[in-house]
JSON list of C-alpha atoms and ligand atoms in Angstrom, two decimals:
[
{"chain": "A", "resi": 1, "resn": "MET", "atom": "CA", "xyz": [139.43, 89.88, 88.73]},
{"chain": "A", "resi": 2, "resn": "ARG", "atom": "CA", "xyz": [136.72, 91.40, 91.10]},
{"chain": "A", "resi": 3, "resn": "ASP", "atom": "CA", "xyz": [135.30, 89.16, 93.56]},
{"chain": "A", "resi": 4, "resn": "VAL", "atom": "CA", "xyz": [131.46, 89.06, 93.20]},
{"chain": "A", "resi": 5, "resn": "ARG", "atom": "CA", "xyz": [129.61, 87.39, 96.16]},
{"chain": "A", "resi": 6, "resn": "GLU", "atom": "CA", "xyz": [126.41, 85.85, 95.79]},
{"chain": "A", "resi": 7, "resn": "TYR", "atom": "CA", "xyz": [123.73, 85.06, 98.49]},
{"chain": "A", "resi": 8, "resn": "ILE", "atom": "CA", "xyz": [120.28, 83.54, 98.36]},
{"chain": "A", "resi": 9, "resn": "PHE", "atom": "CA", "xyz": [117.62, 84.79, 100.65]},
{"chain": "A", "resi": 10, "resn": "LYS", "atom": "CA", "xyz": [114.29, 82.95, 101.19]},
{"chain": "A", "resi": 11, "resn": "VAL", "atom": "CA", "xyz": [111.55, 84.96, 102.38]},
{"chain": "A", "resi": 12, "resn": "SER", "atom": "CA", "xyz": [107.93, 83.76, 103.12]},
{"chain": "A", "resi": 13, "resn": "VAL", "atom": "CA", "xyz": [104.79, 85.60, 102.13]},
{"chain": "A", "resi": 14, "resn": "LEU", "atom": "CA", "xyz": [101.81, 84.89, 104.30]},
{"chain": "A", "resi": 15, "resn": "GLY", "atom": "CA", "xyz": [98.10, 85.97, 104.84]},
{"chain": "A", "resi": 16, "resn": "ASN", "atom": "CA", "xyz": [94.64, 84.88, 104.05]},
{"chain": "A", "resi": 17, "resn": "GLY", "atom": "CA", "xyz": [93.63, 83.49, 100.73]},
{"chain": "A", "resi": 18, "resn": "GLY", "atom": "CA", "xyz": [92.50, 86.19, 98.56]},
{"chain": "A", "resi": 19, "resn": "VAL", "atom": "CA", "xyz": [94.62, 89.06, 99.79]},
{"chain": "A", "resi": 20, "resn": "GLY", "atom": "CA", "xyz": [96.90, 89.22, 96.73]},
{"chain": "A", "resi": 21, "resn": "LYS", "atom": "CA", "xyz": [99.98, 87.21, 97.62]},
{"chain": "A", "resi": 22, "resn": "THR", "atom": "CA", "xyz": [100.55, 85.31, 94.33]},
{"chain": "A", "resi": 23, "resn": "SER", "atom": "CA", "xyz": [99.51, 88.66, 92.46]},
{"chain": "A", "resi": 24, "resn": "MET", "atom": "CA", "xyz": [102.29, 90.43, 94.45]},
{"chain": "A", "resi": 25, "resn": "VAL", "atom": "CA", "xyz": [104.92, 88.01, 93.62]},
{"chain": "A", "resi": 26, "resn": "LEU", "atom": "CA", "xyz": [104.04, 87.60, 90.00]},
{"chain": "A", "resi": 27, "resn": "GLN", "atom": "CA", "xyz": [103.82, 91.49, 89.39]},
{"chain": "A", "resi": 28, "resn": "TYR", "atom": "CA", "xyz": [107.10, 92.03, 91.30]},
{"chain": "A", "resi": 29, "resn": "THR", "atom": "CA", "xyz": [109.18, 89.24, 89.33]},
{"chain": "A", "resi": 30, "resn": "GLU", "atom": "CA", "xyz": [107.37, 89.19, 86.11]},
{"chain": "A", "resi": 31, "resn": "ASN", "atom": "CA", "xyz": [105.45, 92.60, 85.59]},
{"chain": "A", "resi": 32, "resn": "LYS", "atom": "CA", "xyz": [102.33, 90.57, 85.15]},
{"chain": "A", "resi": 33, "resn": "PHE", "atom": "CA", "xyz": [99.23, 90.87, 86.80]},
{"chain": "A", "resi": 34, "resn": "LYS", "atom": "CA", "xyz": [96.27, 88.32, 86.11]},
{"chain": "A", "resi": 35, "resn": "ALA", "atom": "CA", "xyz": [98.24, 86.37, 83.66]},
{"chain": "A", "resi": 36, "resn": "ASN", "atom": "CA", "xyz": [97.22, 82.66, 83.55]},
{"chain": "A", "resi": 37, "resn": "TYR", "atom": "CA", "xyz": [98.00, 81.19, 86.97]},
{"chain": "A", "resi": 38, "resn": "LEU", "atom": "CA", "xyz": [96.28, 78.61, 89.17]},
{"chain": "A", "resi": 39, "resn": "MET", "atom": "CA", "xyz": [95.47, 78.92, 92.85]},
{"chain": "A", "resi": 40, "resn": "THR", "atom": "CA", "xyz": [98.63, 78.13, 94.56]},
{"chain": "A", "resi": 41, "resn": "ILE", "atom": "CA", "xyz": [98.81, 74.34, 95.54]},
{"chain": "A", "resi": 42, "resn": "GLY", "atom": "CA", "xyz": [100.73, 73.91, 98.60]},
{"chain": "A", "resi": 43, "resn": "SER", "atom": "CA", "xyz": [103.50, 76.62, 97.98]},
{"chain": "A", "resi": 44, "resn": "ASN", "atom": "CA", "xyz": [105.57, 77.80, 95.15]},
{"chain": "A", "resi": 45, "resn": "PHE", "atom": "CA", "xyz": [108.15, 80.22, 94.59]},
{"chain": "A", "resi": 46, "resn": "ALA", "atom": "CA", "xyz": [109.62, 82.97, 92.33]},
{"chain": "A", "resi": 47, "resn": "ILE", "atom": "CA", "xyz": [113.28, 84.38, 92.27]},
{"chain": "A", "resi": 48, "resn": "LYS", "atom": "CA", "xyz": [114.40, 87.87, 91.98]},
{"chain": "A", "resi": 49, "resn": "MET", "atom": "CA", "xyz": [118.08, 88.99, 91.34]},
{"chain": "A", "resi": 50, "resn": "LEU", "atom": "CA", "xyz": [118.99, 91.94, 93.16]},
{"chain": "A", "resi": 51, "resn": "ARG", "atom": "CA", "xyz": [122.24, 93.91, 93.18]},
{"chain": "A", "resi": 52, "resn": "TYR", "atom": "CA", "xyz": [123.28, 95.46, 96.71]},
{"chain": "A", "resi": 53, "resn": "ASP", "atom": "CA", "xyz": [126.53, 96.94, 95.58]},
{"chain": "A", "resi": 54, "resn": "GLU", "atom": "CA", "xyz": [128.90, 95.93, 92.68]},
{"chain": "A", "resi": 55, "resn": "ASN", "atom": "CA", "xyz": [130.39, 93.23, 94.73]},
{"chain": "A", "resi": 56, "resn": "THR", "atom": "CA", "xyz": [127.10, 91.68, 96.12]},
{"chain": "A", "resi": 57, "resn": "VAL", "atom": "CA", "xyz": [124.43, 89.99, 94.21]},
{"chain": "A", "resi": 58, "resn": "CYS", "atom": "CA", "xyz": [121.47, 88.57, 95.88]},
{"chain": "A", "resi": 59, "resn": "ARG", "atom": "CA", "xyz": [118.99, 86.06, 94.72]},
{"chain": "A", "resi": 60, "resn": "LEU", "atom": "CA", "xyz": [115.56, 86.68, 96.93]},
{"chain": "A", "resi": 61, "resn": "GLN", "atom": "CA", "xyz": [113.61, 83.40, 96.72]},
{"chain": "A", "resi": 62, "resn": "ILE", "atom": "CA", "xyz": [109.87, 84.63, 97.32]},
{"chain": "A", "resi": 63, "resn": "TRP", "atom": "CA", "xyz": [107.82, 81.73, 98.77]},
{"chain": "A", "resi": 64, "resn": "ASP", "atom": "CA", "xyz": [104.12, 82.10, 98.70]},
{"chain": "A", "resi": 65, "resn": "LEU", "atom": "CA", "xyz": [101.86, 79.81, 100.44]},
{"chain": "A", "resi": 66, "resn": "ALA", "atom": "CA", "xyz": [98.26, 78.64, 99.73]},
{"chain": "A", "resi": 67, "resn": "GLY", "atom": "CA", "xyz": [95.94, 79.42, 102.56]},
{"chain": "A", "resi": 68, "resn": "GLN", "atom": "CA", "xyz": [93.84, 76.36, 102.35]},
{"chain": "A", "resi": 69, "resn": "SER", "atom": "CA", "xyz": [94.02, 74.53, 105.73]},
{"chain": "A", "resi": 70, "resn": "SER", "atom": "CA", "xyz": [94.06, 71.01, 103.93]},
{"chain": "A", "resi": 71, "resn": "PHE", "atom": "CA", "xyz": [97.67, 71.85, 102.99]},
{"chain": "A", "resi": 72, "resn": "ALA", "atom": "CA", "xyz": [98.64, 72.36, 106.59]},
{"chain": "A", "resi": 73, "resn": "PHE", "atom": "CA", "xyz": [101.40, 69.63, 106.08]},
{"chain": "A", "resi": 74, "resn": "VAL", "atom": "CA", "xyz": [103.56, 71.45, 103.67]},
{"chain": "A", "resi": 75, "resn": "ARG", "atom": "CA", "xyz": [103.76, 74.37, 106.44]},
{"chain": "A", "resi": 76, "resn": "PRO", "atom": "CA", "xyz": [107.17, 73.15, 108.00]},
{"chain": "A", "resi": 77, "resn": "GLY", "atom": "CA", "xyz": [108.98, 73.10, 104.95]},
{"chain": "A", "resi": 78, "resn": "PHE", "atom": "CA", "xyz": [107.52, 76.27, 103.63]},
{"chain": "A", "resi": 79, "resn": "TYR", "atom": "CA", "xyz": [108.75, 78.08, 106.86]},
{"chain": "A", "resi": 80, "resn": "GLN", "atom": "CA", "xyz": [112.05, 76.21, 107.14]},
{"chain": "A", "resi": 81, "resn": "GLY", "atom": "CA", "xyz": [115.14, 78.59, 106.33]},
{"chain": "A", "resi": 82, "resn": "SER", "atom": "CA", "xyz": [113.14, 81.62, 105.80]},
{"chain": "A", "resi": 83, "resn": "PHE", "atom": "CA", "xyz": [115.03, 85.01, 106.41]},
{"chain": "A", "resi": 84, "resn": "ALA", "atom": "CA", "xyz": [112.05, 87.00, 106.76]},
{"chain": "A", "resi": 85, "resn": "THR", "atom": "CA", "xyz": [108.23, 86.98, 106.85]},
{"chain": "A", "resi": 86, "resn": "ILE", "atom": "CA", "xyz": [105.92, 89.22, 104.99]},
{"chain": "A", "resi": 87, "resn": "TYR", "atom": "CA", "xyz": [102.33, 89.37, 106.29]},
{"chain": "A", "resi": 88, "resn": "VAL", "atom": "CA", "xyz": [99.74, 90.39, 103.84]},
{"chain": "A", "resi": 89, "resn": "PHE", "atom": "CA", "xyz": [96.37, 91.98, 104.40]},
{"chain": "A", "resi": 90, "resn": "ASP", "atom": "CA", "xyz": [93.88, 93.39, 101.91]},
{"chain": "A", "resi": 91, "resn": "ILE", "atom": "CA", "xyz": [92.89, 96.86, 102.92]},
{"chain": "A", "resi": 92, "resn": "THR", "atom": "CA", "xyz": [89.21, 96.22, 101.78]},
{"chain": "A", "resi": 93, "resn": "ASP", "atom": "CA", "xyz": [88.88, 93.02, 103.96]},
{"chain": "A", "resi": 94, "resn": "ARG", "atom": "CA", "xyz": [89.08, 93.65, 107.77]},
{"chain": "A", "resi": 95, "resn": "GLU", "atom": "CA", "xyz": [88.86, 90.00, 108.65]},
{"chain": "A", "resi": 96, "resn": "SER", "atom": "CA", "xyz": [92.31, 89.68, 106.71]},
{"chain": "A", "resi": 97, "resn": "PHE", "atom": "CA", "xyz": [93.63, 92.32, 108.69]},
{"chain": "A", "resi": 98, "resn": "ILE", "atom": "CA", "xyz": [92.62, 90.66, 112.12]},
{"chain": "A", "resi": 99, "resn": "ASP", "atom": "CA", "xyz": [93.64, 87.44, 111.08]},
{"chain": "A", "resi": 100, "resn": "ILE", "atom": "CA", "xyz": [97.29, 88.65, 110.68]},
{"chain": "A", "resi": 101, "resn": "GLU", "atom": "CA", "xyz": [97.95, 87.96, 114.36]},
{"chain": "A", "resi": 102, "resn": "ASN", "atom": "CA", "xyz": [97.19, 84.11, 113.72]},
{"chain": "A", "resi": 103, "resn": "TRP", "atom": "CA", "xyz": [99.61, 83.93, 110.81]},
{"chain": "A", "resi": 104, "resn": "VAL", "atom": "CA", "xyz": [102.33, 85.70, 113.15]},
{"chain": "A", "resi": 105, "resn": "LYS", "atom": "CA", "xyz": [101.55, 83.15, 115.69]},
{"chain": "A", "resi": 106, "resn": "GLU", "atom": "CA", "xyz": [101.96, 80.13, 113.19]},
{"chain": "A", "resi": 107, "resn": "ALA", "atom": "CA", "xyz": [105.33, 81.55, 111.93]},
{"chain": "A", "resi": 108, "resn": "ASP", "atom": "CA", "xyz": [106.55, 82.28, 115.08]},
{"chain": "A", "resi": 109, "resn": "GLN", "atom": "CA", "xyz": [106.72, 78.35, 115.78]},
{"chain": "A", "resi": 110, "resn": "TYR", "atom": "CA", "xyz": [109.06, 77.93, 112.81]},
{"chain": "A", "resi": 111, "resn": "VAL", "atom": "CA", "xyz": [111.00, 80.86, 112.47]},
{"chain": "A", "resi": 112, "resn": "PRO", "atom": "CA", "xyz": [110.73, 83.20, 115.66]},
{"chain": "A", "resi": 113, "resn": "ASN", "atom": "CA", "xyz": [113.64, 85.82, 115.17]},
{"chain": "A", "resi": 114, "resn": "VAL", "atom": "CA", "xyz": [113.37, 87.01, 111.53]},
{"chain": "A", "resi": 115, "resn": "PRO", "atom": "CA", "xyz": [112.66, 90.60, 110.21]},
{"chain": "A", "resi": 116, "resn": "ARG", "atom": "CA", "xyz": [109.02, 91.10, 109.64]},
{"chain": "A", "resi": 117, "resn": "VAL", "atom": "CA", "xyz": [107.15, 93.11, 106.93]},
{"chain": "A", "resi": 118, "resn": "LEU", "atom": "CA", "xyz": [103.36, 93.93, 107.21]},
{"chain": "A", "resi": 119, "resn": "VAL", "atom": "CA", "xyz": [101.66, 94.73, 103.81]},
{"chain": "A", "resi": 120, "resn": "GLY", "atom": "CA", "xyz": [98.21, 96.40, 103.17]},
{"chain": "A", "resi": 121, "resn": "ASN", "atom": "CA", "xyz": [97.49, 95.26, 99.74]},
{"chain": "A", "resi": 122, "resn": "LYS", "atom": "CA", "xyz": [94.96, 96.48, 96.86]},
{"chain": "A", "resi": 123, "resn": "LEU", "atom": "CA", "xyz": [95.80, 100.03, 97.58]},
{"chain": "A", "resi": 124, "resn": "ASP", "atom": "CA", "xyz": [94.03, 100.92, 94.19]},
{"chain": "A", "resi": 125, "resn": "LEU", "atom": "CA", "xyz": [90.68, 99.97, 95.59]},
{"chain": "A", "resi": 126, "resn": "THR", "atom": "CA", "xyz": [90.53, 103.27, 97.34]},
{"chain": "A", "resi": 127, "resn": "ASP", "atom": "CA", "xyz": [86.65, 103.65, 97.37]},
{"chain": "A", "resi": 128, "resn": "GLU", "atom": "CA", "xyz": [86.51, 99.94, 98.99]},
{"chain": "A", "resi": 129, "resn": "ARG", "atom": "CA", "xyz": [89.01, 100.65, 101.73]},
{"chain": "A", "resi": 130, "resn": "VAL", "atom": "CA", "xyz": [88.15, 99.61, 105.35]},
{"chain": "A", "resi": 131, "resn": "VAL", "atom": "CA", "xyz": [91.55, 99.49, 106.98]},
{"chain": "A", "resi": 132, "resn": "SER", "atom": "CA", "xyz": [93.15, 102.84, 107.48]},
{"chain": "A", "resi": 133, "resn": "ARG", "atom": "CA", "xyz": [96.89, 103.23, 107.03]},
{"chain": "A", "resi": 134, "resn": "SER", "atom": "CA", "xyz": [97.01, 104.32, 110.84]},
{"chain": "A", "resi": 135, "resn": "GLU", "atom": "CA", "xyz": [95.67, 101.21, 111.81]},
{"chain": "A", "resi": 136, "resn": "GLY", "atom": "CA", "xyz": [98.23, 99.36, 109.54]},
{"chain": "A", "resi": 137, "resn": "LEU", "atom": "CA", "xyz": [100.89, 101.39, 111.18]},
{"chain": "A", "resi": 138, "resn": "ALA", "atom": "CA", "xyz": [99.79, 100.56, 114.73]},
{"chain": "A", "resi": 139, "resn": "LEU", "atom": "CA", "xyz": [99.79, 96.97, 114.05]},
{"chain": "A", "resi": 140, "resn": "ALA", "atom": "CA", "xyz": [103.21, 97.19, 112.20]},
{"chain": "A", "resi": 141, "resn": "GLU", "atom": "CA", "xyz": [104.63, 98.78, 115.43]},
{"chain": "A", "resi": 142, "resn": "GLN", "atom": "CA", "xyz": [103.13, 96.32, 117.71]},
{"chain": "A", "resi": 143, "resn": "LEU", "atom": "CA", "xyz": [104.62, 93.54, 115.66]},
{"chain": "A", "resi": 144, "resn": "ASN", "atom": "CA", "xyz": [108.02, 95.24, 115.27]},
{"chain": "A", "resi": 145, "resn": "ALA", "atom": "CA", "xyz": [107.39, 95.17, 111.63]},
{"chain": "A", "resi": 146, "resn": "ARG", "atom": "CA", "xyz": [107.88, 97.54, 108.55]},
{"chain": "A", "resi": 147, "resn": "TYR", "atom": "CA", "xyz": [104.87, 98.79, 106.95]},
{"chain": "A", "resi": 148, "resn": "TYR", "atom": "CA", "xyz": [103.97, 99.32, 103.45]},
{"chain": "A", "resi": 149, "resn": "GLU", "atom": "CA", "xyz": [100.89, 99.57, 101.15]},
{"chain": "A", "resi": 150, "resn": "THR", "atom": "CA", "xyz": [100.84, 98.19, 97.76]},
{"chain": "A", "resi": 151, "resn": "SER", "atom": "CA", "xyz": [98.77, 97.40, 94.87]},
{"chain": "A", "resi": 152, "resn": "ALA", "atom": "CA", "xyz": [99.85, 94.01, 92.83]},
{"chain": "A", "resi": 153, "resn": "LYS", "atom": "CA", "xyz": [97.60, 95.65, 90.05]},
{"chain": "A", "resi": 154, "resn": "THR", "atom": "CA", "xyz": [99.54, 98.65, 89.70]},
{"chain": "A", "resi": 155, "resn": "GLY", "atom": "CA", "xyz": [102.87, 97.46, 91.22]},
{"chain": "A", "resi": 156, "resn": "VAL", "atom": "CA", "xyz": [102.93, 100.54, 93.48]},
{"chain": "A", "resi": 157, "resn": "ASN", "atom": "CA", "xyz": [105.44, 99.93, 96.44]},
{"chain": "A", "resi": 158, "resn": "LEU", "atom": "CA", "xyz": [106.60, 96.63, 95.29]},
{"chain": "A", "resi": 159, "resn": "GLU", "atom": "CA", "xyz": [110.00, 97.23, 94.14]},
{"chain": "A", "resi": 160, "resn": "LYS", "atom": "CA", "xyz": [110.42, 99.32, 97.46]},
{"chain": "A", "resi": 161, "resn": "LEU", "atom": "CA", "xyz": [109.45, 96.72, 99.70]},
{"chain": "A", "resi": 162, "resn": "PHE", "atom": "CA", "xyz": [111.51, 94.08, 98.40]},
{"chain": "A", "resi": 163, "resn": "THR", "atom": "CA", "xyz": [114.54, 96.22, 97.90]},
{"chain": "A", "resi": 164, "resn": "ASP", "atom": "CA", "xyz": [114.39, 97.41, 101.54]},
{"chain": "A", "resi": 165, "resn": "LEU", "atom": "CA", "xyz": [113.91, 94.04, 102.67]},
{"chain": "A", "resi": 166, "resn": "ASN", "atom": "CA", "xyz": [116.98, 92.69, 100.76]},
{"chain": "A", "resi": 167, "resn": "ASN", "atom": "CA", "xyz": [119.01, 95.78, 101.73]},
{"chain": "A", "resi": 168, "resn": "LYS", "atom": "CA", "xyz": [118.04, 94.81, 105.37]},
{"chain": "A", "resi": 169, "resn": "LEU", "atom": "CA", "xyz": [118.94, 91.19, 105.04]},
{"chain": "A", "resi": 170, "resn": "VAL", "atom": "CA", "xyz": [122.40, 92.07, 103.54]},
{"chain": "A", "resi": 171, "resn": "GLU", "atom": "CA", "xyz": [122.96, 94.33, 106.49]},
{"chain": "A", "resi": 172, "resn": "LEU", "atom": "CA", "xyz": [122.07, 91.67, 108.86]},
{"chain": "A", "resi": 173, "resn": "HIS", "atom": "CA", "xyz": [123.68, 88.66, 107.31]},
{"chain": "A", "resi": 174, "resn": "VAL", "atom": "CA", "xyz": [126.72, 89.93, 105.13]},
{"chain": "A", "resi": 175, "resn": "LEU", "atom": "CA", "xyz": [127.48, 93.11, 106.96]},
{"chain": "A", "resi": 176, "resn": "ASN", "atom": "CA", "xyz": [126.52, 91.91, 110.60]},
{"chain": "A", "resi": 177, "resn": "LYS", "atom": "CA", "xyz": [124.70, 95.13, 111.44]},
{"chain": "A", "resi": 178, "resn": "LYS", "atom": "CA", "xyz": [121.91, 94.49, 113.64]},
{"chain": "A", "resi": 179, "resn": "SER", "atom": "CA", "xyz": [119.39, 97.25, 113.95]},
{"chain": "A", "resi": 180, "resn": "SER", "atom": "CA", "xyz": [115.42, 97.12, 114.27]},
{"chain": "A", "resi": 181, "resn": "PHE", "atom": "CA", "xyz": [113.57, 97.21, 110.93]},
{"chain": "A", "resi": 182, "resn": "GLN", "atom": "CA", "xyz": [110.57, 99.52, 111.22]},
{"chain": "B", "resi": 1, "resn": "LIG", "atom": "P1", "xyz": [96.43, 85.05, 97.33]},
{"chain": "B", "resi": 1, "resn": "LIG", "atom": "O1", "xyz": [97.51, 84.50, 96.61]},
{"chain": "B", "resi": 1, "resn": "LIG", "atom": "O2", "xyz": [96.63, 85.81, 98.35]},
{"chain": "B", "resi": 1, "resn": "LIG", "atom": "O3", "xyz": [95.23, 83.99, 97.40]},
{"chain": "B", "resi": 1, "resn": "LIG", "atom": "P2", "xyz": [95.73, 86.17, 94.88]},
{"chain": "B", "resi": 1, "resn": "LIG", "atom": "O4", "xyz": [95.49, 86.06, 96.32]},
{"chain": "B", "resi": 1, "resn": "LIG", "atom": "O5", "xyz": [96.98, 86.77, 94.18]},
{"chain": "B", "resi": 1, "resn": "LIG", "atom": "O6", "xyz": [95.11, 84.96, 94.06]},
{"chain": "B", "resi": 1, "resn": "LIG", "atom": "O7", "xyz": [94.58, 87.35, 94.53]},
{"chain": "B", "resi": 1, "resn": "LIG", "atom": "C1", "xyz": [93.26, 87.26, 94.85]},
{"chain": "B", "resi": 1, "resn": "LIG", "atom": "C2", "xyz": [92.23, 88.26, 93.96]},
{"chain": "B", "resi": 1, "resn": "LIG", "atom": "O8", "xyz": [92.77, 89.53, 94.08]},
{"chain": "B", "resi": 1, "resn": "LIG", "atom": "C3", "xyz": [92.38, 87.98, 92.28]},
{"chain": "B", "resi": 1, "resn": "LIG", "atom": "O9", "xyz": [91.34, 88.55, 91.85]},
{"chain": "B", "resi": 1, "resn": "LIG", "atom": "C4", "xyz": [93.70, 89.20, 91.99]},
{"chain": "B", "resi": 1, "resn": "LIG", "atom": "O10", "xyz": [93.46, 89.50, 90.77]},
{"chain": "B", "resi": 1, "resn": "LIG", "atom": "C5", "xyz": [93.03, 90.27, 93.05]},
{"chain": "B", "resi": 1, "resn": "LIG", "atom": "N1", "xyz": [93.94, 91.08, 93.49]},
{"chain": "B", "resi": 1, "resn": "LIG", "atom": "C6", "xyz": [95.40, 90.55, 93.94]},
{"chain": "B", "resi": 1, "resn": "LIG", "atom": "N2", "xyz": [95.91, 92.07, 94.37]},
{"chain": "B", "resi": 1, "resn": "LIG", "atom": "C7", "xyz": [95.27, 93.21, 93.89]},
{"chain": "B", "resi": 1, "resn": "LIG", "atom": "C8", "xyz": [95.61, 94.42, 94.04]},
{"chain": "B", "resi": 1, "resn": "LIG", "atom": "O11", "xyz": [96.51, 94.92, 94.36]},
{"chain": "B", "resi": 1, "resn": "LIG", "atom": "N3", "xyz": [94.22, 95.15, 93.31]},
{"chain": "B", "resi": 1, "resn": "LIG", "atom": "C9", "xyz": [93.30, 94.60, 92.84]},
{"chain": "B", "resi": 1, "resn": "LIG", "atom": "N4", "xyz": [92.28, 95.67, 92.61]},
{"chain": "B", "resi": 1, "resn": "LIG", "atom": "N5", "xyz": [92.99, 93.22, 92.83]},
{"chain": "B", "resi": 1, "resn": "LIG", "atom": "C10", "xyz": [94.11, 92.43, 93.51]},
{"chain": "B", "resi": 1, "resn": "LIG", "atom": "P3", "xyz": [90.43, 87.24, 91.18]},
{"chain": "B", "resi": 1, "resn": "LIG", "atom": "O12", "xyz": [89.37, 88.17, 90.67]},
{"chain": "B", "resi": 1, "resn": "LIG", "atom": "O13", "xyz": [91.31, 86.31, 90.27]},
{"chain": "B", "resi": 1, "resn": "LIG", "atom": "O14", "xyz": [89.77, 86.42, 92.40]},
{"chain": "B", "resi": 2, "resn": "LIG", "atom": "MG1", "xyz": [98.02, 82.62, 95.84]}
]
């Protein structure tokens, strides 16, 4: 009988309200955009099963935090036990890009040494773009993060983002391979 091992990796999705965090998670885990969902109250999570190889199955537990500061009390529990942080900005909203720094500062208080991913979302809104790809790449380099540009509307690059991250987490925690994730 083959010995299949299962792992659970919690990852946290961060960024200003409106950048598309909930939409990304919904599109990736359920292939839906603009289904009936409510503004995230506090935090919620979705699970995606990923097969790394024939012996290794992972459940990616993707947590999505509401931006409202009134829910600040949920933050410690939200960050606790995260294996990675995903920072999302909206390429049509410069403020959301500038604010990434604050999200990094906050997350670093709880989970300082985990792989980071930076995401420029709403890639489909080409005409409204105000943050360039090179700016995104430069910030990612500064944060020692991997950079992706996605659209929660079309789904572009979401599969790649989460599969790459899951592979990285298996390498780090199952195979004990330490290397940078950029
Ligand atoms: P949040 O969870 O980060 O707060 P949401 O963001 O997922 O609630 O998305 C905020 C708004 O942006 C939603 O529109 C959503 O449909 C839209 N959105 C999210 N991702 C994308 C994207 O990739 N492309 C486009 N075009 N829109 C996106 P509403 O109108 O409901 O506020
Ligand atoms: Mg949300």
